[in-house]
CSV table of C-alpha atoms and ligand atoms in Angstrom, one decimal:
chain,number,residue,atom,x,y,z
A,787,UNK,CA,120.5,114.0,96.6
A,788,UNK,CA,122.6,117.3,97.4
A,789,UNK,CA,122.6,119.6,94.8
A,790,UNK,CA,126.5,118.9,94.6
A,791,UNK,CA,126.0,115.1,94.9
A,792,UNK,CA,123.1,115.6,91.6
A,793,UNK,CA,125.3,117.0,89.8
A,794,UNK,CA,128.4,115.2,90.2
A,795,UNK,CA,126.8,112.1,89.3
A,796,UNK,CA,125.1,114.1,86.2
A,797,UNK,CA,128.8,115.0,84.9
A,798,UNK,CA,130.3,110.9,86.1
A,799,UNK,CA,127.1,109.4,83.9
A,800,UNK,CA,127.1,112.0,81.1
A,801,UNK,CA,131.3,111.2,80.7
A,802,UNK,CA,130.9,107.7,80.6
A,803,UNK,CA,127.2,107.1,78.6
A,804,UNK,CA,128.7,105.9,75.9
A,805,UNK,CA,131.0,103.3,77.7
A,806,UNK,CA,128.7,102.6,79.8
A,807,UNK,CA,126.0,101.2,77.3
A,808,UNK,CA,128.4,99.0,76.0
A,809,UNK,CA,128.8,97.7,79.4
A,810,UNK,CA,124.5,97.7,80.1
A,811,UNK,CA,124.0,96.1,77.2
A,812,UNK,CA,127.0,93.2,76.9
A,813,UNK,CA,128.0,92.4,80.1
A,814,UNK,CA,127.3,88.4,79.9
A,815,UNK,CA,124.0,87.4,81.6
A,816,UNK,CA,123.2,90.8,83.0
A,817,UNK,CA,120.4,90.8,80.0
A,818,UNK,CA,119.1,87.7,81.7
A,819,UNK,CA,118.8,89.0,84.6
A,820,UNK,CA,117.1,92.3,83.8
A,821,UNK,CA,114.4,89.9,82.3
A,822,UNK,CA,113.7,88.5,85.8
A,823,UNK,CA,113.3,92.0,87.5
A,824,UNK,CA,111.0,92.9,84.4
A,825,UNK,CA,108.8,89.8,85.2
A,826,UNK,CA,108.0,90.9,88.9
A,827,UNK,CA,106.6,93.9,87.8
A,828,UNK,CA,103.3,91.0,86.4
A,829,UNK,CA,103.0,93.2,83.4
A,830,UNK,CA,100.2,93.1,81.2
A,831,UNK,CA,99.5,94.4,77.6
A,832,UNK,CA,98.3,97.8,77.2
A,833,UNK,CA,100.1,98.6,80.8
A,834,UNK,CA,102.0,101.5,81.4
A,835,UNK,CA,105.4,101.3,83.0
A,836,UNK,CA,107.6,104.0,84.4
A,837,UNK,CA,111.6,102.7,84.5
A,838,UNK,CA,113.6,105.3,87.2
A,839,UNK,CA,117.0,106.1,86.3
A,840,UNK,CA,116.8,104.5,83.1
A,841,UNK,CA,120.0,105.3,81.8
A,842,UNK,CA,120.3,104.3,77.9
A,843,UNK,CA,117.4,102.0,77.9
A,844,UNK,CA,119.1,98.6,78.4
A,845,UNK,CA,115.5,97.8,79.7
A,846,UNK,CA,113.6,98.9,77.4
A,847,UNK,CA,113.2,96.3,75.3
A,848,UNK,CA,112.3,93.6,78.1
A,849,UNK,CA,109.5,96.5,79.5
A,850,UNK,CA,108.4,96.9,75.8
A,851,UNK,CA,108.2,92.9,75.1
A,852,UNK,CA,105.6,92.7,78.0
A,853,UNK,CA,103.3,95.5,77.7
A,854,UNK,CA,103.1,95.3,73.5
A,855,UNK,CA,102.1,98.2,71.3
A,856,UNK,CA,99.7,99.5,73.0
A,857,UNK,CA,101.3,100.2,76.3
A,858,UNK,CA,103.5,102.6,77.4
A,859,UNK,CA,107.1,103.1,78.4
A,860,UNK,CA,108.2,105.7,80.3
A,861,UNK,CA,112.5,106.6,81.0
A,862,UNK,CA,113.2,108.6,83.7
A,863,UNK,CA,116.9,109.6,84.2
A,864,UNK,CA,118.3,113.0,85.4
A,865,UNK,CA,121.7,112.8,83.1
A,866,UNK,CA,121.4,114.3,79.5
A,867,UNK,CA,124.1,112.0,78.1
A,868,UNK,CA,122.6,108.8,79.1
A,869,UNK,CA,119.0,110.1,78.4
A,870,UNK,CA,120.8,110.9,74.5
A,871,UNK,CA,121.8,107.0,74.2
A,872,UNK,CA,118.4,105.9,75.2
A,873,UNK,CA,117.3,108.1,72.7
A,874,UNK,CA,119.3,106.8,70.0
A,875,UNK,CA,118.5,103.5,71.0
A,876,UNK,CA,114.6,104.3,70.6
A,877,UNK,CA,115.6,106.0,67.3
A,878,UNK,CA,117.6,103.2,65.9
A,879,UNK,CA,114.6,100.6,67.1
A,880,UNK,CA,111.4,102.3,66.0
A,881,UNK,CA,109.9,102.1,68.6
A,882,UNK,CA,106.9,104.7,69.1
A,883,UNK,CA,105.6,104.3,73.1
A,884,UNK,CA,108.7,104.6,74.5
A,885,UNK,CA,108.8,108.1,75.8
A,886,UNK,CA,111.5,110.1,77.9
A,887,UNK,CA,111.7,112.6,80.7
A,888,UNK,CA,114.6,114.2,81.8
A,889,UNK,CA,113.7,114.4,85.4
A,890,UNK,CA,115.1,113.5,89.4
A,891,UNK,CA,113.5,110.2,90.2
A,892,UNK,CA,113.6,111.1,93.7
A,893,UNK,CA,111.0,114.0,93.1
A,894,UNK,CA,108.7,112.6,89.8
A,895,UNK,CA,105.4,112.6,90.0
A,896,UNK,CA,103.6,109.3,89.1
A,897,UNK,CA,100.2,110.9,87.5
A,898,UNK,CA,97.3,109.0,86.0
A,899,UNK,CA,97.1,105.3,85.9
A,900,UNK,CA,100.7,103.6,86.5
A,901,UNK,CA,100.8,99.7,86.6
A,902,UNK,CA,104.4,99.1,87.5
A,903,UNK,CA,107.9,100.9,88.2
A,904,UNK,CA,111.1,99.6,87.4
A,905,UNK,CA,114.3,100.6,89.1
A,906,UNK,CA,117.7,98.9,88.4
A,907,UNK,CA,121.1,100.0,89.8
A,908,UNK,CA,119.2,103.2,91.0
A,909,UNK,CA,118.2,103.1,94.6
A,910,UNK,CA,121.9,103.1,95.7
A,911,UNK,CA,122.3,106.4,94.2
A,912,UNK,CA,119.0,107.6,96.5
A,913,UNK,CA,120.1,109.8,99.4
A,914,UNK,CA,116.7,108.7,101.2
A,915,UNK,CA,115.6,105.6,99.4
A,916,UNK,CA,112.9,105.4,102.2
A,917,UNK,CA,110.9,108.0,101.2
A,918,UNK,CA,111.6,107.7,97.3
A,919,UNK,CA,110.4,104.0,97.3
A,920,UNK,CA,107.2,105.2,99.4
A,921,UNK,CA,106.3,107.9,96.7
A,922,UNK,CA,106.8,105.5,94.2
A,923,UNK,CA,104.7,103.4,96.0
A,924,UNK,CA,102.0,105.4,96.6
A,925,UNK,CA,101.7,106.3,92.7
A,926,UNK,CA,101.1,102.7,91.5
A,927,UNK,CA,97.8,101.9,90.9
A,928,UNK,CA,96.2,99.0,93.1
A,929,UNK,CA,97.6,95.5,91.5
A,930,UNK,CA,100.2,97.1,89.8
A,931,UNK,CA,103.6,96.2,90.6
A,932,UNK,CA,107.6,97.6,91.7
A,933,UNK,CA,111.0,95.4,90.9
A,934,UNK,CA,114.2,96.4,91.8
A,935,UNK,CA,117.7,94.4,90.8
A,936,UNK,CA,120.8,95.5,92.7
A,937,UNK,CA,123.9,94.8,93.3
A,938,UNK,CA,125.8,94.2,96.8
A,939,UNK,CA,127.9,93.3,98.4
A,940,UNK,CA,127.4,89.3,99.5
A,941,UNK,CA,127.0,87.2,102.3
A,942,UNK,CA,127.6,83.7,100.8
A,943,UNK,CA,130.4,81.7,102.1
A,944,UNK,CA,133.5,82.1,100.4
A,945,UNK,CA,132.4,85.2,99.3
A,946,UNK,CA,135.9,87.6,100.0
A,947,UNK,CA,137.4,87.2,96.6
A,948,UNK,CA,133.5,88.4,94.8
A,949,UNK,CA,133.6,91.5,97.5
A,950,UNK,CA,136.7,92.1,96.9
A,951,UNK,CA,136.2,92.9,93.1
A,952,UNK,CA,132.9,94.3,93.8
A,953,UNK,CA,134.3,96.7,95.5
A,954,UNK,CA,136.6,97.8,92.8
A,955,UNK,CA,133.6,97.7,90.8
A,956,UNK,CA,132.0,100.5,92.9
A,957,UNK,CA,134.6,102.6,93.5
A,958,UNK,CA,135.3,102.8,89.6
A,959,UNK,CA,131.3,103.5,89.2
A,960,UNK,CA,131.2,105.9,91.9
A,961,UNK,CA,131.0,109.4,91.0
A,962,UNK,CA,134.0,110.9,92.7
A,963,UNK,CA,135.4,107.4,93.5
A,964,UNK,CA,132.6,107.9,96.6
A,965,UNK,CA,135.2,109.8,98.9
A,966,UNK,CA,132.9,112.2,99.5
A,967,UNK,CA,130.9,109.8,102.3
A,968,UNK,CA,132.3,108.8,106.0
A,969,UNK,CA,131.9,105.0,104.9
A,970,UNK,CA,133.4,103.2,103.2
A,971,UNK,CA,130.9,103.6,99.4
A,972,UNK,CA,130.2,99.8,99.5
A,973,UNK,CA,128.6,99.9,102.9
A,974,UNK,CA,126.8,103.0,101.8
A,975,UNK,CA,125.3,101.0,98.3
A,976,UNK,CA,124.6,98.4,100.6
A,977,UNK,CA,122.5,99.9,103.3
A,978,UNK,CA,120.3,102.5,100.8
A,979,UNK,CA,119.7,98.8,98.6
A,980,UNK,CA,118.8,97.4,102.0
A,981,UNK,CA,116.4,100.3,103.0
A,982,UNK,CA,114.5,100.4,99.6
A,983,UNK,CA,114.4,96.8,99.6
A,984,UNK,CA,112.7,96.2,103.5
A,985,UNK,CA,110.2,99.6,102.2
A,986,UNK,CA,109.3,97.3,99.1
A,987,UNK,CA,108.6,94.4,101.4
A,988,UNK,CA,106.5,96.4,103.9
A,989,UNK,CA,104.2,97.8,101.6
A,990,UNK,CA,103.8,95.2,98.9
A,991,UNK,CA,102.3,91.5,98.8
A,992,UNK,CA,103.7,88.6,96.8
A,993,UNK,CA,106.7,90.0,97.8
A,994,UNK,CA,109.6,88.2,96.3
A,995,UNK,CA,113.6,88.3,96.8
A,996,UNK,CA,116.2,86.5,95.2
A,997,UNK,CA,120.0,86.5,95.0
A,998,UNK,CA,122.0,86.1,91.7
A,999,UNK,CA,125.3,85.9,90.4
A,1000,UNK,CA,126.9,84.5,94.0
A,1001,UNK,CA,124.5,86.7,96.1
A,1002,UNK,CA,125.9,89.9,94.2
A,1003,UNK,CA,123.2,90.6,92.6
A,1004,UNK,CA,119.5,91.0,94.3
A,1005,UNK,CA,116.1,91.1,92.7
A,1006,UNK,CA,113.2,92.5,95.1
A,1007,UNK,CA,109.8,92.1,93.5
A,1008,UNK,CA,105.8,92.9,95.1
A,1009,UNK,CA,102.8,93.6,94.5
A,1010,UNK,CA,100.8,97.0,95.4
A,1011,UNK,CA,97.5,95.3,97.8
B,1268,SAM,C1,124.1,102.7,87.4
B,1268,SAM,S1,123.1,103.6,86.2
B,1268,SAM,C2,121.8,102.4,85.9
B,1268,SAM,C3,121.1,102.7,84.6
B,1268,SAM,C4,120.0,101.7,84.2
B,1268,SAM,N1,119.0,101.6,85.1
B,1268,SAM,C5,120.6,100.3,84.0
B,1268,SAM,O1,120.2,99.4,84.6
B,1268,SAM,O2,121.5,100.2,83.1
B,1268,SAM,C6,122.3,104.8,87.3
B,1268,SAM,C7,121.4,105.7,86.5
B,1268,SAM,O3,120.5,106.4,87.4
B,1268,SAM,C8,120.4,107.7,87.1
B,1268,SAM,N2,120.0,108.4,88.3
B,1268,SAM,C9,120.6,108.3,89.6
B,1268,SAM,N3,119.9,109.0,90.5
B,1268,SAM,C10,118.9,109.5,89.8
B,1268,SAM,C11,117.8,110.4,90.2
B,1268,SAM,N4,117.7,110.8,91.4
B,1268,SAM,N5,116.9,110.8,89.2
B,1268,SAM,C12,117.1,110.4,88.0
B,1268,SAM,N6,118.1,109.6,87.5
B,1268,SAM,C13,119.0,109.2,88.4
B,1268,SAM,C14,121.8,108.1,86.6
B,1268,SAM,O4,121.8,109.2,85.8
B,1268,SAM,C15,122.2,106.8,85.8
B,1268,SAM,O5,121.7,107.0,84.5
């Protein structure tokens, strides 16, 4: 991401953690779904997990039910604010192998043994999801696993009234209502989720995708050979 782009979506995210937590965590069957992503990723116990972009940790406690005590959770987010509600949330749980870096996920170094990445609502915000999905890639060890859940715009039938809203939805969660891009910021979202998506399913096996919530919502799950 541009320097500028980084850091308008910094200040967007830091201004609304708080709301937006509320949002992460409540929203009615978003919880649900977050639970399927998690279960693409084939964890084990003991496993070690990076989540990119993990915001205030609405994840956490799916990554942390899978791996147990003894693995490891690690949050990756570049905005302080959010990063400060995951902490709070770790705080308030007790939980001990949750860990966080304030870092770009674009540019993070996956070192030492890595079973599985986690990205949700994330790859939209990638400039060049391409290349960010392929360095994920390449840090996860063999067997281990990458989800991504998205949302987009869909292609059911009937599906005008859904985009419609949706794309209230990502105007009002678009740092800068997106009128910094030539596109419309829908199209954009939908193209970078498309691109991480088709790299996922390139490079992985058992590759899995499924559509949610009238095909708003994707889930893209695989396997590193
Ligand atoms: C829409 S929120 C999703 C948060 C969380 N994954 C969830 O599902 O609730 C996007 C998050 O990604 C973070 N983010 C976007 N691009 C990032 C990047 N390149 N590096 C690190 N964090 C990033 C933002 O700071 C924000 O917290």
């Amino acid at each position: 991401m541009s320097e500028r782009g980084t850091t308008a979506a910094q200040q967007f995210y830091g201004r609304w953690a708080r709301l937006y937590d509320f949002l992460a965590s409540a929203t009615p069957g978003l919880s649900q779904l977050r639970g399927r992503a998690v279960d693409e990723l084939g964890l084990a116990s003991g496993d070690t997990v990076i989540e990119m972009g993990c915001g205030t940790g609405a994840n956490f406690s799916h990554l942390r039910k899978r791996v147990g005590p003894n693995g490891t959770v690690v949050g990756v987010d570049f905005t302080r604010g959010m990063l400060q509600q995951a902490r709070n949330r770790v705080e308030r749980e007790g939980w001990k192998n949750v860990h966080l870096v304030q870092a770009d996920a674009a540019a993070f170094e996956l070192r030492g043994e890595v079973d599985a990445v986690l990205a949700t609502f994330v790859v939209g915000m990638l400039d060049d999801p391409h290349t960010t999905i392929g360095r994920w890639l390449d840090g996860i060890s063999s067997g281990g696993g990458l989800a991504l859940l998205d949302a987009g715009q869909s292609t059911h039938p009937y599906s005008w009234p859904v985009n419609q809203a949706f794309r209230g939805l990502v105007i009002a969660s678009t740092p800068g209502g997106g009128t910094n891009f030539e596109k419309p910021p829908w199209n954009v979202l939908d193209e970078r989720v498309a691109e991480a998506r088709r790299m996922l399913s390139e490079r992985t096996v058992e590759t899995s995708n499924s559509e949610h919530a009238l095909g708003i919502v994707r889930i893209t799950g695989g396997k590193i050979p």
